[in-house]
PDB file of N, CA and C in Angstrom:
ATOM      1  N   MET A 211     105.591  74.319 100.200  1.00  0.00           N
ATOM      2  CA  MET A 211     105.095  75.918 100.655  1.00  0.00           C
ATOM      3  C   MET A 211     106.886  76.112 100.551  1.00  0.00           C
ATOM      4  N   ILE A 212     107.469  75.244 101.133  1.00  0.00           N
ATOM      5  CA  ILE A 212     109.278  76.381 100.794  1.00  0.00           C
ATOM      6  C   ILE A 212     109.531  76.097  99.427  1.00  0.00           C
ATOM      7  N   ARG A 213     109.372  75.540  98.857  1.00  0.00           N
ATOM      8  CA  ARG A 213     109.529  76.305  97.145  1.00  0.00           C
ATOM      9  C   ARG A 213     108.749  77.267  96.374  1.00  0.00           C
ATOM     10  N   ALA A 214     107.723  77.187  97.409  1.00  0.00           N
ATOM     11  CA  ALA A 214     106.726  79.078  96.843  1.00  0.00           C
ATOM     12  C   ALA A 214     107.217  79.516  97.865  1.00  0.00           C
ATOM     13  N   LEU A 215     108.021  79.477  98.399  1.00  0.00           N
ATOM     14  CA  LEU A 215     108.873  81.038  99.675  1.00  0.00           C
ATOM     15  C   LEU A 215     109.355  81.259  99.191  1.00  0.00           C
ATOM     16  N   ALA A 216     110.206  80.595  98.832  1.00  0.00           N
ATOM     17  CA  ALA A 216     111.660  80.648  97.849  1.00  0.00           C
ATOM     18  C   ALA A 216     111.854  80.674  96.363  1.00  0.00           C
ATOM     19  N   ALA A 217     110.723  80.549  95.664  1.00  0.00           N
ATOM     20  CA  ALA A 217     110.818  81.423  94.884  1.00  0.00           C
ATOM     21  C   ALA A 217     110.372  83.131  94.733  1.00  0.00           C
ATOM     22  N   LEU A 218     109.364  83.451  96.220  1.00  0.00           N
ATOM     23  CA  LEU A 218     108.887  84.329  96.199  1.00  0.00           C
ATOM     24  C   LEU A 218     109.454  85.383  96.675  1.00  0.00           C
ATOM     25  N   ALA A 219     110.724  84.926  97.381  1.00  0.00           N
ATOM     26  CA  ALA A 219     111.820  85.609  98.271  1.00  0.00           C
ATOM     27  C   ALA A 219     112.853  86.285  97.318  1.00  0.00           C
ATOM     28  N   HIS A 220     112.697  85.811  95.580  1.00  0.00           N
ATOM     29  CA  HIS A 220     113.597  86.773  94.967  1.00  0.00           C
ATOM     30  C   HIS A 220     112.947  88.168  94.294  1.00  0.00           C
ATOM     31  N   PRO A 221     113.442  89.235  94.538  1.00  0.00           N
ATOM     32  CA  PRO A 221     113.053  90.371  93.982  1.00  0.00           C
ATOM     33  C   PRO A 221     112.288  90.367  92.795  1.00  0.00           C
ATOM     34  N   LEU A 222     112.536  90.554  91.812  1.00  0.00           N
ATOM     35  CA  LEU A 222     112.959  89.956  89.804  1.00  0.00           C
ATOM     36  C   LEU A 222     111.128  88.564  90.391  1.00  0.00           C
ATOM     37  N   ARG A 223     111.576  87.042  90.829  1.00  0.00           N
ATOM     38  CA  ARG A 223     109.728  86.643  91.413  1.00  0.00           C
ATOM     39  C   ARG A 223     108.851  86.931  91.710  1.00  0.00           C
ATOM     40  N   LEU A 224     109.465  88.470  92.577  1.00  0.00           N
ATOM     41  CA  LEU A 224     107.954  88.783  93.134  1.00  0.00           C
ATOM     42  C   LEU A 224     107.051  89.792  91.529  1.00  0.00           C
ATOM     43  N   GLN A 225     107.837  90.140  92.017  1.00  0.00           N
ATOM     44  CA  GLN A 225     107.429  91.044  91.160  1.00  0.00           C
ATOM     45  C   GLN A 225     106.079  90.916  89.124  1.00  0.00           C
ATOM     46  N   ILE A 226     107.914  89.273  88.999  1.00  0.00           N
ATOM     47  CA  ILE A 226     106.495  88.815  87.558  1.00  0.00           C
ATOM     48  C   ILE A 226     105.604  88.010  88.382  1.00  0.00           C
ATOM     49  N   PHE A 227     105.019  87.227  90.227  1.00  0.00           N
ATOM     50  CA  PHE A 227     104.304  86.912  90.029  1.00  0.00           C
ATOM     51  C   PHE A 227     103.512  88.153  89.892  1.00  0.00           C
ATOM     52  N   ARG A 228     103.509  89.147  91.324  1.00  0.00           N
ATOM     53  CA  ARG A 228     102.198  90.126  91.129  1.00  0.00           C
ATOM     54  C   ARG A 228     101.635  90.851  89.740  1.00  0.00           C
ATOM     55  N   ALA A 229     101.660  90.551  88.752  1.00  0.00           N
ATOM     56  CA  ALA A 229     101.759  91.196  87.259  1.00  0.00           C
ATOM     57  C   ALA A 229     100.996  90.168  86.723  1.00  0.00           C
ATOM     58  N   LEU A 230     101.456  89.398  87.231  1.00  0.00           N
ATOM     59  CA  LEU A 230     100.950  88.316  86.766  1.00  0.00           C
ATOM     60  C   LEU A 230      99.502  88.236  87.708  1.00  0.00           C
ATOM     61  N   VAL A 231      99.267  88.028  88.714  1.00  0.00           N
ATOM     62  CA  VAL A 231      98.499  88.287  89.500  1.00  0.00           C
ATOM     63  C   VAL A 231      97.357  89.876  89.037  1.00  0.00           C
ATOM     64  N   VAL A 232      98.296  90.245  88.739  1.00  0.00           N
ATOM     65  CA  VAL A 232      97.265  91.473  88.273  1.00  0.00           C
ATOM     66  C   VAL A 232      96.297  91.064  87.210  1.00  0.00           C
ATOM     67  N   ALA A 233      96.722  90.851  86.352  1.00  0.00           N
ATOM     68  CA  ALA A 233      96.506  90.252  85.287  1.00  0.00           C
ATOM     69  C   ALA A 233      95.736  90.057  85.692  1.00  0.00           C
ATOM     70  N   GLY A 234      95.443  88.884  85.831  1.00  0.00           N
ATOM     71  CA  GLY A 234      93.781  87.927  86.256  1.00  0.00           C
ATOM     72  C   GLY A 234      93.635  86.799  85.422  1.00  0.00           C
ATOM     73  N   PRO A 235      92.668  85.506  85.441  1.00  0.00           N
ATOM     74  CA  PRO A 235      93.453  84.880  84.806  1.00  0.00           C
ATOM     75  C   PRO A 235      93.291  84.623  83.032  1.00  0.00           C
ATOM     76  N   ALA A 236      93.548  86.196  82.507  1.00  0.00           N
ATOM     77  CA  ALA A 236      93.786  86.409  81.100  1.00  0.00           C
ATOM     78  C   ALA A 236      95.226  86.796  80.750  1.00  0.00           C
ATOM     79  N   GLY A 237      96.133  86.294  82.257  1.00  0.00           N
ATOM     80  CA  GLY A 237      97.784  85.910  82.303  1.00  0.00           C
ATOM     81  C   GLY A 237      98.179  87.541  81.238  1.00  0.00           C
ATOM     82  N   LEU A 238      99.358  86.743  81.169  1.00  0.00           N
ATOM     83  CA  LEU A 238     101.009  87.640  80.173  1.00  0.00           C
ATOM     84  C   LEU A 238     101.330  86.495  79.115  1.00  0.00           C
ATOM     85  N   THR A 239     101.301  87.249  78.585  1.00  0.00           N
ATOM     86  CA  THR A 239     102.543  86.613  76.963  1.00  0.00           C
ATOM     87  C   THR A 239     104.323  87.140  78.058  1.00  0.00           C
ATOM     88  N   PRO A 240     105.644  86.243  77.031  1.00  0.00           N
ATOM     89  CA  PRO A 240     106.417  86.420  78.165  1.00  0.00           C
ATOM     90  C   PRO A 240     107.170  88.013  76.788  1.00  0.00           C
ATOM     91  N   GLY A 241     106.292  88.543  76.480  1.00  0.00           N
ATOM     92  CA  GLY A 241     107.185  89.171  75.766  1.00  0.00           C
ATOM     93  C   GLY A 241     106.434  90.980  75.917  1.00  0.00           C
ATOM     94  N   VAL A 242     105.064  90.313  76.745  1.00  0.00           N
ATOM     95  CA  VAL A 242     104.333  91.405  77.434  1.00  0.00           C
ATOM     96  C   VAL A 242     105.719  92.074  79.268  1.00  0.00           C
ATOM     97  N   LEU A 243     105.868  91.271  79.512  1.00  0.00           N
ATOM     98  CA  LEU A 243     106.305  90.655  81.062  1.00  0.00           C
ATOM     99  C   LEU A 243     107.256  91.467  81.101  1.00  0.00           C
ATOM    100  N   GLN A 244     107.725  90.903  79.815  1.00  0.00           N
ATOM    101  CA  GLN A 244     109.291  91.444  79.318  1.00  0.00           C
ATOM    102  C   GLN A 244     109.766  93.317  79.106  1.00  0.00           C
ATOM    103  N   GLU A 245     108.315  93.440  78.939  1.00  0.00           N
ATOM    104  CA  GLU A 245     108.090  94.982  77.716  1.00  0.00           C
ATOM    105  C   GLU A 245     108.097  96.122  79.746  1.00  0.00           C
ATOM    106  N   THR A 246     106.678  95.785  80.416  1.00  0.00           N
ATOM    107  CA  THR A 246     106.161  95.928  81.672  1.00  0.00           C
ATOM    108  C   THR A 246     107.671  95.906  82.377  1.00  0.00           C
ATOM    109  N   LEU A 247     108.419  95.050  82.747  1.00  0.00           N
ATOM    110  CA  LEU A 247     109.215  94.422  83.286  1.00  0.00           C
ATOM    111  C   LEU A 247     110.615  95.084  83.704  1.00  0.00           C
ATOM    112  N   HIS A 248     111.048  94.986  81.878  1.00  0.00           N
ATOM    113  CA  HIS A 248     112.334  95.714  81.242  1.00  0.00           C
ATOM    114  C   HIS A 248     113.159  94.667  81.619  1.00  0.00           C
ATOM    115  N   VAL A 249     112.806  93.511  81.278  1.00  0.00           N
ATOM    116  CA  VAL A 249     113.843  92.001  81.786  1.00  0.00           C
ATOM    117  C   VAL A 249     114.058  91.917  80.713  1.00  0.00           C
ATOM    118  N   PRO A 250     115.371  90.982  80.658  1.00  0.00           N
ATOM    119  CA  PRO A 250     116.199  90.652  79.449  1.00  0.00           C
ATOM    120  C   PRO A 250     115.405  88.837  79.317  1.00  0.00           C
ATOM    121  N   GLY A 251     115.247  88.311  77.801  1.00  0.00           N
ATOM    122  CA  GLY A 251     114.373  87.020  77.987  1.00  0.00           C
ATOM    123  C   GLY A 251     114.810  85.453  78.138  1.00  0.00           C
ATOM    124  N   ALA A 252     115.495  85.805  78.836  1.00  0.00           N
ATOM    125  CA  ALA A 252     117.177  84.572  79.504  1.00  0.00           C
ATOM    126  C   ALA A 252     116.696  84.744  80.456  1.00  0.00           C
ATOM    127  N   THR A 253     116.425  85.612  80.726  1.00  0.00           N
ATOM    128  CA  THR A 253     116.379  86.405  82.030  1.00  0.00           C
ATOM    129  C   THR A 253     114.786  86.293  82.513  1.00  0.00           C
ATOM    130  N   LEU A 254     114.029  86.085  82.581  1.00  0.00           N
ATOM    131  CA  LEU A 254     112.791  86.246  82.378  1.00  0.00           C
ATOM    132  C   LEU A 254     112.178  84.907  82.688  1.00  0.00           C
ATOM    133  N   SER A 255     112.863  84.081  81.342  1.00  0.00           N
ATOM    134  CA  SER A 255     112.821  81.994  81.157  1.00  0.00           C
ATOM    135  C   SER A 255     112.950  82.062  82.380  1.00  0.00           C
ATOM    136  N   PHE A 256     114.723  81.782  83.169  1.00  0.00           N
ATOM    137  CA  PHE A 256     114.556  81.562  83.689  1.00  0.00           C
ATOM    138  C   PHE A 256     113.831  82.131  85.558  1.00  0.00           C
ATOM    139  N   HIS A 257     114.031  83.134  85.633  1.00  0.00           N
ATOM    140  CA  HIS A 257     112.270  83.542  87.006  1.00  0.00           C
ATOM    141  C   HIS A 257     110.872  82.548  87.061  1.00  0.00           C
ATOM    142  N   LEU A 258     110.391  83.170  85.414  1.00  0.00           N
ATOM    143  CA  LEU A 258     108.710  81.545  84.854  1.00  0.00           C
ATOM    144  C   LEU A 258     109.453  80.818  85.494  1.00  0.00           C
ATOM    145  N   LYS A 259     110.453  80.190  84.930  1.00  0.00           N
ATOM    146  CA  LYS A 259     110.897  78.369  85.777  1.00  0.00           C
ATOM    147  C   LYS A 259     110.847  77.872  86.341  1.00  0.00           C
ATOM    148  N   GLU A 260     111.426  79.173  87.800  1.00  0.00           N
ATOM    149  CA  GLU A 260     111.232  78.941  89.027  1.00  0.00           C
ATOM    150  C   GLU A 260     109.868  79.215  89.427  1.00  0.00           C
ATOM    151  N   LEU A 261     108.630  80.441  89.291  1.00  0.00           N
ATOM    152  CA  LEU A 261     107.625  80.606  89.742  1.00  0.00           C
ATOM    153  C   LEU A 261     107.147  78.825  89.077  1.00  0.00           C
ATOM    154  N   ALA A 262     106.802  78.760  88.155  1.00  0.00           N
ATOM    155  CA  ALA A 262     106.796  77.055  86.989  1.00  0.00           C
ATOM    156  C   ALA A 262     106.445  75.957  88.667  1.00  0.00           C
ATOM    157  N   ASN A 263     108.192  75.850  88.851  1.00  0.00           N
ATOM    158  CA  ASN A 263     108.227  74.521  89.537  1.00  0.00           C
ATOM    159  C   ASN A 263     108.039  74.629  90.662  1.00  0.00           C
ATOM    160  N   ALA A 264     107.724  76.565  90.831  1.00  0.00           N
ATOM    161  CA  ALA A 264     107.045  76.131  93.198  1.00  0.00           C
ATOM    162  C   ALA A 264     106.086  76.090  92.458  1.00  0.00           C
ATOM    163  N   GLY A 265     104.839  75.309  91.200  1.00  0.00           N
ATOM    164  CA  GLY A 265     103.247  75.577  91.839  1.00  0.00           C
ATOM    165  C   GLY A 265     102.900  77.143  91.476  1.00  0.00           C
ATOM    166  N   LEU A 266     103.698  78.566  91.261  1.00  0.00           N
ATOM    167  CA  LEU A 266     102.487  79.198  91.974  1.00  0.00           C
ATOM    168  C   LEU A 266     102.667  80.025  89.975  1.00  0.00           C
ATOM    169  N   VAL A 267     102.263  79.415  89.254  1.00  0.00           N
ATOM    170  CA  VAL A 267     102.776  79.910  87.628  1.00  0.00           C
ATOM    171  C   VAL A 267     101.954  78.757  86.986  1.00  0.00           C
ATOM    172  N   SER A 268     101.061  78.801  85.752  1.00  0.00           N
ATOM    173  CA  SER A 268     101.084  78.641  84.946  1.00  0.00           C
ATOM    174  C   SER A 268     101.055  78.107  83.756  1.00  0.00           C
ATOM    175  N   GLN A 269     101.345  77.610  82.956  1.00  0.00           N
ATOM    176  CA  GLN A 269     101.939  78.085  81.209  1.00  0.00           C
ATOM    177  C   GLN A 269     100.904  77.312  80.133  1.00  0.00           C
ATOM    178  N   GLU A 270     100.018  78.174  79.471  1.00  0.00           N
ATOM    179  CA  GLU A 270      99.786  77.441  78.333  1.00  0.00           C
ATOM    180  C   GLU A 270     100.309  77.449  77.095  1.00  0.00           C
ATOM    181  N   ARG A 271     100.220  77.116  76.320  1.00  0.00           N
ATOM    182  CA  ARG A 271     100.793  77.289  74.724  1.00  0.00           C
ATOM    183  C   ARG A 271      98.649  77.847  73.981  1.00  0.00           C
ATOM    184  N   ALA A 272      99.014  79.206  73.503  1.00  0.00           N
ATOM    185  CA  ALA A 272      97.901  79.204  72.186  1.00  0.00           C
ATOM    186  C   ALA A 272      98.427  79.445  71.177  1.00  0.00           C
ATOM    187  N   GLY A 273      98.992  78.512  70.642  1.00  0.00           N
ATOM    188  CA  GLY A 273      99.029  78.988  69.070  1.00  0.00           C
ATOM    189  C   GLY A 273     100.465  79.037  69.163  1.00  0.00           C
ATOM    190  N   ARG A 274     101.416  80.388  68.808  1.00  0.00           N
ATOM    191  CA  ARG A 274     102.883  80.580  69.258  1.00  0.00           C
ATOM    192  C   ARG A 274     102.866  81.445  70.006  1.00  0.00           C
ATOM    193  N   HIS A 275     102.750  81.213  71.112  1.00  0.00           N
ATOM    194  CA  HIS A 275     102.488  82.226  71.952  1.00  0.00           C
ATOM    195  C   HIS A 275     102.864  81.631  73.567  1.00  0.00           C
ATOM    196  N   LEU A 276     103.270  81.811  74.076  1.00  0.00           N
ATOM    197  CA  LEU A 276     103.377  80.314  75.717  1.00  0.00           C
ATOM    198  C   LEU A 276     102.309  82.132  76.156  1.00  0.00           C
ATOM    199  N   ILE A 277     101.128  82.220  77.689  1.00  0.00           N
ATOM    200  CA  ILE A 277     100.853  82.445  78.206  1.00  0.00           C
ATOM    201  C   ILE A 277     100.572  82.149  79.868  1.00  0.00           C
ATOM    202  N   TYR A 278     101.370  82.708  80.453  1.00  0.00           N
ATOM    203  CA  TYR A 278     101.632  82.933  81.761  1.00  0.00           C
ATOM    204  C   TYR A 278     101.271  83.423  82.771  1.00  0.00           C
ATOM    205  N   ARG A 279     100.196  82.319  83.507  1.00  0.00           N
ATOM    206  CA  ARG A 279      98.249  82.954  84.516  1.00  0.00           C
ATOM    207  C   ARG A 279      99.808  82.857  86.211  1.00  0.00           C
ATOM    208  N   ALA A 280      99.243  83.111  86.777  1.00  0.00           N
ATOM    209  CA  ALA A 280      99.133  83.096  88.291  1.00  0.00           C
ATOM    210  C   ALA A 280      98.835  81.836  88.997  1.00  0.00           C
ATOM    211  N   GLY A 281      99.574  81.087  89.956  1.00  0.00           N
ATOM    212  CA  GLY A 281      98.662  80.067  90.614  1.00  0.00           C
ATOM    213  C   GLY A 281      97.421  80.693  91.515  1.00  0.00           C
ATOM    214  N   TYR A 282      96.508  80.906  91.242  1.00  0.00           N
ATOM    215  CA  TYR A 282      96.055  80.972  92.182  1.00  0.00           C
ATOM    216  C   TYR A 282      95.679  80.547  93.885  1.00  0.00           C
ATOM    217  N   ASP A 283      95.006  78.785  93.163  1.00  0.00           N
ATOM    218  CA  ASP A 283      94.708  78.159  94.197  1.00  0.00           C
ATOM    219  C   ASP A 283      96.947  77.827  95.022  1.00  0.00           C
ATOM    220  N   ALA A 284      97.627  77.715  93.739  1.00  0.00           N
ATOM    221  CA  ALA A 284      99.264  77.498  95.531  1.00  0.00           C
ATOM    222  C   ALA A 284      99.258  78.913  96.085  1.00  0.00           C
ATOM    223  N   MET A 285      98.655  80.270  95.538  1.00  0.00           N
ATOM    224  CA  MET A 285      98.754  80.969  96.215  1.00  0.00           C
ATOM    225  C   MET A 285      98.094  81.032  97.865  1.00  0.00           C
ATOM    226  N   ASN A 286      97.111  80.998  97.119  1.00  0.00           N
ATOM    227  CA  ASN A 286      95.647  81.303  98.260  1.00  0.00           C
ATOM    228  C   ASN A 286      96.136  79.953  99.705  1.00  0.00           C
ATOM    229  N   ALA A 287      96.477  78.732  98.897  1.00  0.00           N
ATOM    230  CA  ALA A 287      97.240  78.036 100.353  1.00  0.00           C
ATOM    231  C   ALA A 287      98.293  78.665 101.045  1.00  0.00           C
ATOM    232  N   LEU A 288      99.428  78.523 100.283  1.00  0.00           N
ATOM    233  CA  LEU A 288     100.746  79.497 100.871  1.00  0.00           C
ATOM    234  C   LEU A 288     100.169  80.483 101.696  1.00  0.00           C
ATOM    235  N   LEU A 289      98.725  81.305 101.894  1.00  0.00           N
ATOM    236  CA  LEU A 289      98.381  82.775 102.251  1.00  0.00           C
ATOM    237  C   LEU A 289      97.793  81.282 103.810  1.00  0.00           C
ATOM    238  N   GLY A 290      97.022  80.586 103.478  1.00  0.00           N
ATOM    239  CA  GLY A 290      96.435  79.857 104.250  1.00  0.00           C
ATOM    240  C   GLY A 290      97.559  79.500 105.089  1.00  0.00           C
ATOM    241  N   TYR A 291      97.944  78.631 104.914  1.00  0.00           N
ATOM    242  CA  TYR A 291      99.553  77.985 105.493  1.00  0.00           C
ATOM    243  C   TYR A 291     100.665  79.533 106.068  1.00  0.00           C
ATOM    244  N   LEU A 292     100.037  79.994 105.670  1.00  0.00           N
ATOM    245  CA  LEU A 292     101.338  81.335 106.756  1.00  0.00           C
ATOM    246  C   LEU A 292     100.311  82.117 107.685  1.00  0.00           C
ATOM    247  N   THR A 293      99.402  82.167 107.133  1.00  0.00           N
ATOM    248  CA  THR A 293      97.926  82.598 108.195  1.00  0.00           C
ATOM    249  C   THR A 293      97.820  81.718 109.457  1.00  0.00           C
ATOM    250  N   ASP A 294      97.903  80.404 109.053  1.00  0.00           N
ATOM    251  CA  ASP A 294      97.545  79.127 110.140  1.00  0.00           C
ATOM    252  C   ASP A 294      98.768  78.804 111.450  1.00  0.00           C
ATOM    253  N   ASN A 295     100.119  79.454 111.016  1.00  0.00           N
ATOM    254  CA  ASN A 295     100.808  78.779 111.174  1.00  0.00           C
ATOM    255  C   ASN A 295     101.400  80.463 111.646  1.00  0.00           C
ATOM    256  N   CYS A 296     100.936  81.479 111.576  1.00  0.00           N
ATOM    257  CA  CYS A 296     101.583  82.865 112.238  1.00  0.00           C
ATOM    258  C   CYS A 296     101.903  82.101 114.345  1.00  0.00           C
ATOM    259  N   CYS A 297     102.670  82.925 114.394  1.00  0.00           N
ATOM    260  CA  CYS A 297     103.371  83.326 116.213  1.00  0.00           C
ATOM    261  C   CYS A 297     103.075  82.397 116.204  1.00  0.00           C
ATOM    262  N   ALA A 298     103.737  80.312 115.542  1.00  0.00           N
ATOM    263  CA  ALA A 298     103.485  79.620 116.322  1.00  0.00           C
ATOM    264  C   ALA A 298     102.238  79.245 117.118  1.00  0.00           C
ATOM    265  N   GLY A 299     101.179  79.498 116.673  1.00  0.00           N
ATOM    266  CA  GLY A 299      99.976  79.366 117.341  1.00  0.00           C
ATOM    267  C   GLY A 299      99.479  81.268 119.665  1.00  0.00           C
ATOM    268  N   GLU A 300     100.975  81.444 119.304  1.00  0.00           N
ATOM    269  CA  GLU A 300     100.615  81.729 120.592  1.00  0.00           C
ATOM    270  C   GLU A 300     100.468  83.706 119.603  1.00  0.00           C
ATOM    271  N   PRO A 301      99.742  84.069 120.179  1.00  0.00           N
ATOM    272  CA  PRO A 301      99.631  85.972 119.845  1.00  0.00           C
ATOM    273  C   PRO A 301     100.535  86.829 119.257  1.00  0.00           C
ATOM    274  N   CYS A 302     100.148  86.968 118.247  1.00  0.00           N
ATOM    275  CA  CYS A 302     100.850  87.923 117.277  1.00  0.00           C
ATOM    276  C   CYS A 302     101.757  88.657 118.041  1.00  0.00           C
ATOM    277  N   ALA A 303     102.841  89.039 117.840  1.00  0.00           N
ATOM    278  CA  ALA A 303     103.297  90.667 118.113  1.00  0.00           C
ATOM    279  C   ALA A 303     103.349  91.412 117.379  1.00  0.00           C
ATOM    280  N   VAL A 304     102.069  90.940 116.978  1.00  0.00           N
ATOM    281  CA  VAL A 304     101.618  92.301 115.190  1.00  0.00           C
ATOM    282  C   VAL A 304     100.711  93.316 115.543  1.00  0.00           C
ATOM    283  N   ASP A 305     100.501  94.462 116.158  1.00  0.00           N
ATOM    284  CA  ASP A 305      99.650  95.170 116.407  1.00  0.00           C
ATOM    285  C   ASP A 305      98.774  95.092 115.298  1.00  0.00           C
ATOM    286  N   VAL A 306      97.507  94.786 115.601  1.00  0.00           N
ATOM    287  CA  VAL A 306      96.676  94.700 113.785  1.00  0.00           C
ATOM    288  C   VAL A 306      96.040  96.151 114.653  1.00  0.00           C
ATOM    289  N   GLY A 307      95.759  97.238 113.786  1.00  0.00           N
ATOM    290  CA  GLY A 307      95.593  98.144 114.958  1.00  0.00           C
ATOM    291  C   GLY A 307      94.094  98.766 113.175  1.00  0.00           C
ATOM    292  N   PRO A 308      93.748  99.569 112.714  1.00  0.00           N
ATOM    293  CA  PRO A 308      92.407 100.257 112.515  1.00  0.00           C
ATOM    294  C   PRO A 308      92.550 100.081 110.361  1.00  0.00           C
ATOM    295  N   SER A 309      94.345 100.750 110.679  1.00  0.00           N
ATOM    296  CA  SER A 309      94.913 100.468 109.240  1.00  0.00           C
ATOM    297  C   SER A 309      95.192  99.123 109.006  1.00  0.00           C
ATOM    298  N   THR A 310      95.481  98.225 108.939  1.00  0.00           N
ATOM    299  CA  THR A 310      95.559  97.129 108.765  1.00  0.00           C
ATOM    300  C   THR A 310      94.668  96.317 108.409  1.00  0.00           C
ATOM    301  N   CYS A 311      94.583  95.784 106.287  1.00  0.00           N
ATOM    302  CA  CYS A 311      94.385  95.169 105.997  1.00  0.00           C
ATOM    303  C   CYS A 311      93.318  93.796 106.498  1.00  0.00           C
ATOM    304  N   ARG A 312      92.410  94.107 106.428  1.00  0.00           N
ATOM    305  CA  ARG A 312      92.481  92.144 106.849  1.00  0.00           C
ATOM    306  C   ARG A 312      90.957  91.348 105.874  1.00  0.00           C
ATOM    307  N   CYS A 313      91.997  91.783 104.701  1.00  0.00           N
ATOM    308  CA  CYS A 313      90.882  91.070 103.744  1.00  0.00           C
ATOM    309  C   CYS A 313      91.409  89.563 103.259  1.00  0.00           C
TER     310      CYS A 313
END
């Protein structure tokens, strides 16, 4: 969990992960990510590697291309962990009003 949280703490890695989540199971190639996020290739490669090491992103070779996909199981496990451990078992200090998403 710590690796995943640390990986997502970086603003660019969070943007990359969000883009992959939105892309869905089809995933994205590094070229598309690079164009979409306006990130140099070497920088993108470094951050994709960090996300992969944290288990948040998978990589698959499709011919001459790499396809990156969000790790939905890892994402759901992280969200579950955060939800289960919210406020250390104490009543939450956050007001859960009608505008709060309960998805």
